[in-house]
Tab-separated table of C-alpha atoms in Angstrom:
chain	number	residue	atom	x	y	z
A	1	MET	CA	-52.263	56.343	-112.938
A	2	SER	CA	-54.443	53.351	-113.730
A	3	LYS	CA	-57.429	55.640	-114.096
A	4	PHE	CA	-58.059	59.343	-114.550
A	5	ALA	CA	-60.475	61.859	-116.032
A	6	LEU	CA	-59.539	64.414	-118.684
A	7	TYR	CA	-61.681	67.530	-118.383
A	8	ASN	CA	-61.938	71.256	-119.141
A	9	GLY	CA	-61.045	70.899	-122.799
A	10	TYR	CA	-62.617	70.618	-126.225
A	11	LEU	CA	-63.201	67.093	-127.507
A	12	LEU	CA	-62.589	66.222	-131.170
A	13	ASP	CA	-63.643	62.590	-131.349
A	14	GLY	CA	-62.115	61.609	-134.716
A	15	THR	CA	-65.384	60.794	-136.466
A	16	ARG	CA	-66.044	62.094	-139.962
A	17	ASN	CA	-68.185	65.053	-138.869
A	18	MET	CA	-66.211	65.906	-135.753
A	19	ALA	CA	-66.683	69.298	-134.143
A	20	PRO	CA	-65.342	70.646	-130.840
A	21	GLN	CA	-67.433	69.476	-127.902
A	22	LYS	CA	-67.257	71.358	-124.617
A	23	GLY	CA	-68.269	70.259	-121.138
A	24	LEU	CA	-67.350	66.587	-121.513
A	25	SER	CA	-64.864	64.471	-119.592
A	26	VAL	CA	-63.121	61.385	-120.968
A	27	LEU	CA	-62.717	58.665	-118.371
A	28	VAL	CA	-59.688	56.380	-118.720
A	29	GLU	CA	-59.162	53.151	-116.838
A	30	ASN	CA	-56.446	50.532	-117.389
A	31	GLY	CA	-55.456	52.012	-120.714
A	32	LYS	CA	-58.972	52.046	-122.162
A	33	ILE	CA	-61.642	54.703	-122.558
A	34	ARG	CA	-64.185	53.753	-119.919
A	35	GLY	CA	-66.689	56.432	-120.827
A	36	ILE	CA	-67.424	59.994	-121.875
A	37	VAL	CA	-69.508	61.879	-119.324
A	38	ALA	CA	-70.486	65.416	-118.410
A	39	GLU	CA	-67.793	67.188	-116.404
A	40	THR	CA	-70.299	67.451	-113.585
A	41	ALA	CA	-70.649	63.658	-113.517
A	42	ILE	CA	-67.048	62.490	-113.103
A	43	PRO	CA	-67.201	59.459	-110.780
A	44	LYS	CA	-65.348	59.377	-107.503
A	45	GLY	CA	-61.961	57.742	-107.638
A	46	PHE	CA	-60.961	59.274	-110.980
A	47	PRO	CA	-58.147	61.814	-110.473
A	48	LYS	CA	-58.700	64.836	-112.703
A	49	ILE	CA	-56.287	66.109	-115.359
A	50	ASP	CA	-57.138	69.670	-116.338
A	51	LEU	CA	-56.775	70.288	-120.093
A	52	GLU	CA	-56.992	74.039	-119.479
A	53	GLY	CA	-59.123	74.732	-122.527
A	54	GLN	CA	-56.966	72.750	-124.956
A	55	TYR	CA	-58.132	70.316	-127.656
A	56	LEU	CA	-58.261	66.556	-127.115
A	57	LEU	CA	-58.202	64.340	-130.222
A	58	PRO	CA	-57.301	60.754	-131.127
A	59	GLY	CA	-53.662	59.847	-131.584
A	60	LEU	CA	-52.561	60.085	-135.202
A	61	ILE	CA	-52.058	56.980	-137.350
A	62	ASN	CA	-49.301	56.829	-139.978
A	63	LEU	CA	-49.851	54.064	-142.533
A	64	HIS	CA	-46.495	54.232	-144.339
A	65	VAL	CA	-43.364	54.241	-142.200
A	66	HIS	CA	-39.831	52.896	-142.537
A	67	LEU	CA	-38.188	52.834	-139.108
A	68	ALA	CA	-34.615	52.424	-140.298
A	69	GLY	CA	-33.810	56.070	-141.047
A	70	SER	CA	-34.096	59.607	-139.718
A	71	GLY	CA	-35.190	61.457	-142.860
A	72	LYS	CA	-32.198	63.757	-142.565
A	73	PRO	CA	-31.341	65.366	-145.936
A	74	LYS	CA	-28.271	63.933	-147.641
A	75	LYS	CA	-25.966	65.582	-150.142
A	76	LYS	CA	-25.110	62.231	-151.664
A	77	GLN	CA	-27.294	59.188	-152.133
A	78	THR	CA	-26.156	56.198	-150.071
A	79	ASP	CA	-26.225	52.561	-151.111
A	80	PRO	CA	-29.063	50.933	-149.107
A	81	VAL	CA	-27.775	47.414	-149.756
A	82	LYS	CA	-24.376	48.226	-148.233
A	83	ALA	CA	-26.019	50.047	-145.333
A	84	VAL	CA	-28.251	47.103	-144.446
A	85	LYS	CA	-25.374	44.644	-144.797
A	86	LEU	CA	-23.419	46.751	-142.324
A	87	VAL	CA	-26.284	46.831	-139.818
A	88	THR	CA	-26.862	43.084	-140.067
A	89	ALA	CA	-23.202	42.029	-140.133
A	90	ASN	CA	-23.135	40.520	-136.642
A	91	ALA	CA	-24.948	40.387	-133.319
A	92	TRP	CA	-23.390	43.642	-132.104
A	93	THR	CA	-24.362	45.661	-135.210
A	94	LYS	CA	-27.856	44.152	-135.123
A	95	LYS	CA	-28.223	45.308	-131.536
A	96	LEU	CA	-27.222	48.818	-132.564
A	97	GLY	CA	-29.668	48.651	-135.458
A	98	MET	CA	-32.488	47.631	-133.148
A	99	ALA	CA	-31.639	50.521	-130.824
A	100	LEU	CA	-31.777	52.918	-133.778
A	101	VAL	CA	-35.173	51.608	-134.905
A	102	ALA	CA	-36.502	51.819	-131.341
A	103	GLY	CA	-35.337	55.417	-131.066
A	104	PHE	CA	-37.147	56.409	-134.242
A	105	ALA	CA	-40.316	54.700	-133.011
A	106	ARG	CA	-40.138	56.803	-129.846
A	107	GLN	CA	-39.923	59.910	-132.021
A	108	GLN	CA	-43.140	58.885	-133.767
A	109	LEU	CA	-44.949	58.425	-130.459
A	110	ARG	CA	-43.702	61.656	-128.922
A	111	SER	CA	-44.897	63.569	-131.967
A	112	GLY	CA	-48.459	62.384	-131.373
A	113	VAL	CA	-48.475	59.322	-133.627
A	114	THR	CA	-49.823	56.455	-131.545
A	115	THR	CA	-50.021	53.877	-134.357
A	116	ILE	CA	-47.647	53.200	-137.240
A	117	ARG	CA	-47.724	50.694	-140.075
A	118	THR	CA	-44.251	49.735	-141.232
A	119	VAL	CA	-43.882	48.763	-144.882
A	120	GLY	CA	-40.318	47.620	-145.401
A	121	GLY	CA	-37.767	47.191	-142.642
A	122	ILE	CA	-34.581	45.409	-141.669
A	123	LEU	CA	-35.050	41.683	-141.045
A	124	ASP	CA	-37.622	41.234	-138.238
A	125	PHE	CA	-36.660	44.372	-136.314
A	126	ASP	CA	-40.138	45.908	-136.612
A	127	SER	CA	-42.093	42.940	-135.268
A	128	ARG	CA	-39.576	42.434	-132.467
A	129	LEU	CA	-40.002	46.060	-131.454
A	130	ARG	CA	-43.795	45.698	-131.699
A	131	ASP	CA	-43.650	42.765	-129.281
A	132	ALA	CA	-41.419	44.716	-126.889
A	133	VAL	CA	-43.826	47.670	-126.926
A	134	ASN	CA	-46.808	45.397	-126.337
A	135	ALA	CA	-44.986	43.761	-123.424
A	136	GLY	CA	-44.182	47.131	-121.870
A	137	LYS	CA	-40.453	46.632	-122.388
A	138	ALA	CA	-40.022	49.471	-124.912
A	139	LEU	CA	-41.558	52.891	-125.426
A	140	GLY	CA	-43.191	53.248	-128.806
A	141	PRO	CA	-46.487	53.429	-130.661
A	142	ARG	CA	-48.716	50.553	-131.685
A	143	ILE	CA	-46.870	48.882	-134.563
A	144	LEU	CA	-48.380	47.020	-137.488
A	145	ALA	CA	-45.197	45.426	-138.769
A	146	GLY	CA	-44.422	44.567	-142.368
A	147	ASN	CA	-40.812	43.519	-141.704
A	148	MET	CA	-38.979	42.728	-144.959
A	149	ALA	CA	-40.775	43.352	-148.259
A	150	VAL	CA	-40.703	41.363	-151.510
A	151	SER	CA	-39.040	42.818	-154.607
A	152	VAL	CA	-37.496	41.488	-157.833
A	153	PRO	CA	-34.041	41.758	-159.445
A	154	GLY	CA	-33.380	45.450	-160.023
A	155	GLY	CA	-36.565	46.344	-158.137
A	156	HIS	CA	-37.216	48.927	-155.471
A	157	MET	CA	-35.197	48.234	-152.295
A	158	ALA	CA	-34.076	44.873	-153.684
A	159	GLY	CA	-31.521	43.286	-151.377
A	160	SER	CA	-31.857	45.883	-148.632
A	161	LEU	CA	-35.354	46.157	-147.169
A	162	ALA	CA	-36.786	43.581	-149.564
A	163	HIS	CA	-36.127	39.972	-150.555
A	164	VAL	CA	-35.443	39.389	-154.243
A	165	ALA	CA	-37.892	36.969	-155.895
A	166	HIS	CA	-37.157	35.576	-159.355
A	167	THR	CA	-40.273	33.440	-159.875
A	168	PRO	CA	-43.881	33.332	-158.669
A	169	GLU	CA	-43.028	30.321	-156.508
A	170	GLU	CA	-40.139	32.176	-154.906
A	171	ALA	CA	-42.338	35.219	-154.277
A	172	ALA	CA	-44.900	33.038	-152.498
A	173	ASP	CA	-42.154	31.367	-150.447
A	174	TYR	CA	-40.815	34.745	-149.341
A	175	VAL	CA	-44.309	35.733	-148.236
A	176	SER	CA	-44.401	32.626	-146.047
A	177	GLN	CA	-40.968	33.432	-144.635
A	178	ILE	CA	-42.015	36.990	-143.809
A	179	ALA	CA	-45.226	35.772	-142.191
A	180	ALA	CA	-43.166	33.381	-140.066
A	181	THR	CA	-41.227	36.347	-138.637
A	182	GLY	CA	-44.462	37.653	-137.129
A	183	ALA	CA	-45.372	40.244	-139.770
A	184	ASP	CA	-48.830	41.821	-139.689
A	185	LEU	CA	-48.920	42.505	-143.438
A	186	ILE	CA	-46.956	41.907	-146.621
A	187	LYS	CA	-45.319	44.637	-148.700
A	188	LEU	CA	-44.607	44.220	-152.431
A	189	MET	CA	-42.338	46.486	-154.469
A	190	VAL	CA	-44.347	46.424	-157.692
A	191	THR	CA	-42.706	49.372	-159.463
A	192	GLY	CA	-39.538	51.363	-159.208
A	193	GLY	CA	-39.412	54.842	-157.732
A	194	VAL	CA	-37.911	58.249	-158.380
A	195	LEU	CA	-34.407	57.145	-157.405
A	196	ASP	CA	-34.660	53.898	-159.376
A	197	ALA	CA	-35.518	55.548	-162.689
A	198	VAL	CA	-32.911	55.430	-165.437
A	199	ARG	CA	-34.748	57.718	-167.879
A	200	GLN	CA	-36.330	61.123	-167.572
A	201	GLY	CA	-40.088	60.842	-167.757
A	202	GLU	CA	-40.171	57.184	-166.720
A	203	PRO	CA	-40.446	56.904	-162.941
A	204	GLY	CA	-42.306	53.984	-161.437
A	205	VAL	CA	-41.526	51.474	-164.173
A	206	LEU	CA	-43.344	48.164	-163.632
A	207	LYS	CA	-40.781	45.747	-162.193
A	208	MET	CA	-42.817	42.891	-160.738
A	209	GLU	CA	-44.577	40.696	-163.266
A	210	PRO	CA	-48.315	40.132	-162.724
A	211	ALA	CA	-47.757	36.417	-162.058
A	212	LEU	CA	-45.426	37.232	-159.162
A	213	ILE	CA	-47.891	39.769	-157.744
A	214	LYS	CA	-50.703	37.222	-157.882
A	215	ALA	CA	-48.631	34.451	-156.322
A	216	ALA	CA	-47.566	36.703	-153.447
A	217	CYS	CA	-51.093	38.006	-152.864
A	218	ASP	CA	-52.629	34.538	-152.988
A	219	ARG	CA	-50.152	33.227	-150.413
A	220	ALA	CA	-50.576	36.279	-148.157
A	221	HIS	CA	-54.358	36.066	-148.235
A	222	ALA	CA	-54.214	32.336	-147.510
A	223	LEU	CA	-52.189	33.242	-144.416
A	224	GLY	CA	-54.702	35.912	-143.397
A	225	LEU	CA	-52.454	38.869	-144.251
A	226	LYS	CA	-53.238	41.927	-146.354
A	227	VAL	CA	-50.875	43.147	-149.051
A	228	ALA	CA	-49.577	46.691	-149.537
A	229	ALA	CA	-47.794	47.601	-152.771
A	230	HIS	CA	-45.285	50.306	-153.637
A	231	VAL	CA	-46.667	51.693	-156.914
A	232	GLU	CA	-45.740	54.911	-158.734
A	233	SER	CA	-47.054	54.455	-162.296
A	234	PRO	CA	-50.482	53.897	-163.885
A	235	GLU	CA	-49.328	50.558	-165.320
A	236	GLY	CA	-48.194	49.491	-161.865
A	237	VAL	CA	-51.488	50.459	-160.218
A	238	ARG	CA	-53.424	48.409	-162.768
A	239	ALA	CA	-51.168	45.358	-162.385
A	240	ALA	CA	-51.321	45.539	-158.584
A	241	LEU	CA	-55.104	45.838	-158.404
A	242	GLU	CA	-55.723	43.188	-161.054
A	243	ASN	CA	-53.693	40.675	-159.065
A	244	GLY	CA	-54.952	41.068	-155.520
A	245	VAL	CA	-53.192	43.933	-153.741
A	246	ASP	CA	-55.199	45.452	-150.873
A	247	THR	CA	-53.602	48.905	-150.623
A	248	ILE	CA	-51.858	51.004	-153.234
A	249	GLU	CA	-49.041	52.913	-151.556
A	250	HIS	CA	-48.289	56.290	-153.200
A	251	GLY	CA	-50.420	56.077	-156.378
A	252	ALA	CA	-50.260	57.396	-159.929
A	253	MET	CA	-52.319	59.266	-162.533
A	254	PRO	CA	-55.683	57.456	-162.584
A	255	ASP	CA	-58.220	56.667	-165.278
A	256	GLU	CA	-61.751	55.248	-165.144
A	257	TYR	CA	-60.511	51.677	-165.502
A	258	THR	CA	-58.225	52.116	-162.503
A	259	LEU	CA	-60.997	53.621	-160.392
A	260	ASP	CA	-63.287	50.760	-161.384
A	261	LEU	CA	-60.609	48.293	-160.246
A	262	PHE	CA	-60.467	50.022	-156.860
A	263	ARG	CA	-64.249	49.687	-156.562
A	264	LYS	CA	-64.414	46.048	-157.654
A	265	THR	CA	-61.539	44.868	-155.473
A	266	GLY	CA	-62.326	46.972	-152.398
A	267	ALA	CA	-58.722	48.177	-152.305
A	268	SER	CA	-57.682	51.429	-150.654
A	269	LEU	CA	-55.178	54.141	-151.538
A	270	VAL	CA	-52.516	55.298	-149.100
A	271	THR	CA	-51.467	58.787	-150.151
A	272	THR	CA	-47.876	59.885	-149.480
A	273	ILE	CA	-47.165	63.417	-150.665
A	274	SER	CA	-44.262	64.005	-148.276
A	275	PRO	CA	-41.512	62.003	-150.035
A	276	ALA	CA	-42.254	63.425	-153.483
A	277	LEU	CA	-42.482	67.054	-152.403
A	278	SER	CA	-38.784	67.718	-151.890
A	279	TYR	CA	-37.843	66.179	-155.248
A	280	ALA	CA	-40.647	67.930	-157.125
A	281	LEU	CA	-40.621	71.397	-155.580
A	282	PHE	CA	-37.248	72.085	-153.968
A	283	ASP	CA	-34.423	73.640	-155.903
A	284	THR	CA	-31.841	70.967	-156.672
A	285	SER	CA	-29.254	72.928	-154.682
A	286	VAL	CA	-31.419	72.187	-151.630
A	287	SER	CA	-32.732	68.698	-152.389
A	288	HIS	CA	-29.402	67.532	-153.856
A	289	ALA	CA	-31.456	65.740	-156.520
A	290	THR	CA	-30.334	65.465	-160.114
A	291	PRO	CA	-32.350	67.303	-162.799
A	292	MET	CA	-33.776	63.938	-163.890
A	293	GLN	CA	-34.837	63.095	-160.332
A	294	LYS	CA	-36.530	66.469	-159.977
A	295	TYR	CA	-38.389	65.988	-163.264
A	296	ASN	CA	-39.484	62.483	-162.338
A	297	GLY	CA	-40.338	63.596	-158.815
A	298	LYS	CA	-42.814	66.104	-160.252
A	299	ILE	CA	-44.443	63.356	-162.318
A	300	VAL	CA	-44.778	61.160	-159.241
A	301	MET	CA	-46.123	63.943	-157.039
A	302	ASP	CA	-48.682	64.996	-159.643
A	303	GLY	CA	-49.764	61.367	-159.980
A	304	ILE	CA	-50.097	60.873	-156.221
A	305	VAL	CA	-52.213	64.012	-155.838
A	306	ALA	CA	-54.379	63.221	-158.878
A	307	CYS	CA	-54.966	59.666	-157.664
A	308	ALA	CA	-55.986	60.891	-154.218
A	309	LYS	CA	-58.387	63.466	-155.640
A	310	ALA	CA	-59.982	60.955	-158.004
A	311	CYS	CA	-60.367	58.310	-155.302
A	312	LEU	CA	-61.903	60.818	-152.905
A	313	SER	CA	-64.397	61.902	-155.560
A	314	ALA	CA	-65.255	58.269	-156.316
A	315	GLY	CA	-65.784	57.323	-152.678
A	316	ILE	CA	-62.760	55.034	-152.611
A	317	PRO	CA	-61.074	54.820	-149.170
A	318	VAL	CA	-58.003	57.051	-148.965
A	319	GLY	CA	-55.502	56.893	-146.135
A	320	LEU	CA	-52.378	58.840	-145.263
A	321	GLY	CA	-48.758	57.893	-144.720
A	322	THR	CA	-45.489	59.762	-144.942
A	323	ASP	CA	-42.918	57.289	-146.314
A	324	THR	CA	-40.857	58.342	-143.337
A	325	ALA	CA	-37.063	57.991	-143.658
A	326	CYS	CA	-36.987	59.391	-147.203
A	327	PRO	CA	-34.942	62.621	-147.440
A	328	PHE	CA	-36.712	65.505	-145.685
A	329	VAL	CA	-39.342	63.119	-144.227
A	330	THR	CA	-38.541	62.889	-140.537
A	331	GLN	CA	-39.934	60.546	-137.908
A	332	TYR	CA	-41.679	63.422	-136.100
A	333	ASP	CA	-43.438	65.132	-139.017
A	334	THR	CA	-46.587	63.111	-139.722
A	335	TRP	CA	-48.611	66.277	-139.186
A	336	ARG	CA	-47.114	67.748	-142.362
A	337	GLU	CA	-48.825	65.078	-144.474
A	338	LEU	CA	-52.192	66.323	-143.203
A	339	VAL	CA	-51.237	69.868	-144.196
A	340	TYR	CA	-50.172	68.710	-147.686
A	341	PHE	CA	-53.342	66.634	-148.039
A	342	ARG	CA	-55.402	69.734	-147.410
A	343	ARG	CA	-53.263	72.047	-149.542
A	344	PHE	CA	-52.783	69.860	-152.613
A	345	CYS	CA	-55.877	67.637	-152.549
A	346	GLY	CA	-58.368	70.304	-151.473
A	347	VAL	CA	-59.833	68.514	-148.456
A	348	THR	CA	-60.984	70.300	-145.318
A	349	ALA	CA	-58.972	70.205	-142.106
A	350	ALA	CA	-61.674	67.959	-140.629
A	351	GLN	CA	-61.321	65.524	-143.547
A	352	ALA	CA	-57.549	65.467	-143.143
A	353	LEU	CA	-57.815	64.825	-139.406
A	354	TYR	CA	-60.444	62.123	-139.887
A	355	THR	CA	-58.281	60.444	-142.535
A	356	ALA	CA	-55.249	60.382	-140.226
A	357	THR	CA	-57.258	58.906	-137.351
A	358	LEU	CA	-60.408	56.832	-137.818
A	359	GLY	CA	-60.065	56.672	-141.611
A	360	ASN	CA	-56.579	55.195	-141.358
A	361	ALA	CA	-57.725	52.846	-138.596
A	362	LYS	CA	-60.428	51.445	-140.880
A	363	ILE	CA	-57.965	50.839	-143.718
A	364	ALA	CA	-55.611	49.084	-141.280
A	365	GLY	CA	-58.464	47.036	-139.808
A	366	ILE	CA	-58.006	48.346	-136.260
A	367	GLU	CA	-60.990	50.689	-136.015
A	368	LYS	CA	-62.447	48.696	-133.114
A	369	GLU	CA	-59.262	49.309	-131.139
A	370	THR	CA	-58.250	52.883	-131.917
A	371	GLY	CA	-58.757	55.846	-134.248
A	372	SER	CA	-61.510	57.671	-132.407
A	373	ILE	CA	-62.413	58.677	-128.874
A	374	GLU	CA	-65.168	56.238	-128.000
A	375	PRO	CA	-65.847	54.030	-124.966
A	376	GLY	CA	-64.024	50.701	-125.127
A	377	LYS	CA	-61.194	51.892	-127.352
A	378	SER	CA	-57.562	52.380	-126.438
A	379	ALA	CA	-56.789	55.641	-124.641
A	380	ASP	CA	-54.645	57.061	-127.472
A	381	PHE	CA	-54.783	60.860	-127.441
A	382	VAL	CA	-53.079	64.020	-128.595
A	383	VAL	CA	-53.648	67.317	-126.806
A	384	CYS	CA	-53.177	70.552	-128.804
A	385	ARG	CA	-53.168	74.109	-127.565
A	386	ASP	CA	-55.290	75.386	-130.452
A	387	ASN	CA	-58.060	73.979	-132.632
A	388	PRO	CA	-56.541	71.854	-135.436
A	389	LEU	CA	-59.721	72.306	-137.457
A	390	ASN	CA	-58.709	75.953	-137.785
A	391	ASP	CA	-54.979	75.340	-138.210
A	392	LEU	CA	-53.475	71.890	-138.719
A	393	THR	CA	-50.005	73.190	-137.919
A	394	THR	CA	-50.943	73.198	-134.226
A	395	LEU	CA	-50.299	69.439	-134.418
A	396	ARG	CA	-46.611	70.246	-134.785
A	397	GLU	CA	-46.093	70.686	-131.048
A	398	PRO	CA	-48.609	68.728	-128.981
A	399	SER	CA	-48.708	69.664	-125.325
A	400	MET	CA	-49.563	66.113	-124.244
A	401	VAL	CA	-49.577	62.632	-125.757
A	402	PHE	CA	-51.271	59.572	-124.274
A	403	PHE	CA	-50.806	56.005	-125.494
A	404	ARG	CA	-52.820	53.191	-123.972
A	405	GLY	CA	-53.540	55.508	-121.077
A	406	LYS	CA	-49.912	56.370	-120.377
A	407	LYS	CA	-48.834	59.993	-120.584
A	408	ILE	CA	-45.829	60.445	-122.892
A	409	SER	CA	-43.427	63.376	-123.013
A	410	PRO	CA	-43.805	65.153	-126.400
A	411	ARG	CA	-40.229	66.457	-126.530
A	412	GLN	CA	-38.311	66.106	-129.817
A	413	ASN	CA	-34.831	66.562	-131.221
A	414	ARG	CA	-35.485	68.229	-134.554
A	415	ILE	CA	-33.504	68.328	-137.781
A	416	ARG	CA	-33.205	72.066	-138.348
A	417	GLU	CA	-32.273	71.875	-142.028
A	418	ALA	CA	-35.359	69.836	-142.845
A	419	ASP	CA	-37.693	72.012	-140.776
A	420	GLN	CA	-36.486	75.253	-142.344
A	421	GLU	CA	-36.981	74.089	-145.920
A	422	LEU	CA	-40.271	72.288	-145.349
A	423	ASP	CA	-41.833	75.230	-143.534
A	424	ASN	CA	-41.854	77.084	-146.851
A	425	TYR	CA	-44.584	74.706	-148.088
A	426	LEU	CA	-47.106	74.898	-145.268
């Protein structure tokens, strides 16, 4: 339908102080929210969709997604460089790879995530899919595409989802190349991660020299693009913020100097508890991690949580992402990050929901388009049977999803092994 009215539900508008509002109808026309009126004032010509007392809220926004994997647990770590080489070997394998990425994007949308920000992908697959979605040729969420990232020799995702830069000049050139593929942002791999560490107690080692960070950021900003940085150590956070990064992805144990850098630069933090949780908290017989990876995973998780808490207390913008495609982080489980944010960072359910909607939209620079239920914005909605302000787990199985005014089936094919283990940490 080109226009319709949603009524007989409770409206949660996505604003910071949201509370259930009864007796209102949301009018949708040509994919946009035309207005919010009393149920007794629905104009003629708007077919009614009865919400039957359910809860209407903005579609979720996930700021940290990799579309090239399912998140299915693995008993043995695979070589990402070999995997990407296989996918990009020829036109036929690339077509299969694109189909895989498109399928995972559909999973995001059907789970109630109407916007994703990809931060490291295969070639230009993400921006090509974004264009297909925008043209109505593919089913998926709104995509802010990072495409390939920039790393360094021996750096995180080097040679797989990231180009390998050896000098500041080369880093800047790669930024230009990525921008030319139609990317919406630039991703830098500033530090290593849990799986990159070679010593116990040393995850997130600084890999990218400050000069390379600055060169990449300067070129990106000159091209009008923001820069997101993979960072999992205090040293890495400082280097990234000192040299122009706009968002710190993951985070690390903060200090006053770090918080002051956030304030001075206007940078934001994108918290991602989901990927660290399985390494830090699962028994190694379940996670299939080595003892060193478990130890380092706990350091990273503690740092991510501490950084989020400190930034929240300091009034620094904090967003949410899942690092989807890591083991045990599926394409349909964004809602779990909200639950972890509340459990480990001590926020309210309303704060978690605001962060995953309008808060994330502001960090991504799309708050005029989506993130809240307001006239003029895109008709991106999730409908839940129960009040998520009382129980965030109701987001697990939305009864309806709308994207740009189109009703989407919320069905999912779930990974049972992941669900069973993760449900122990709700």
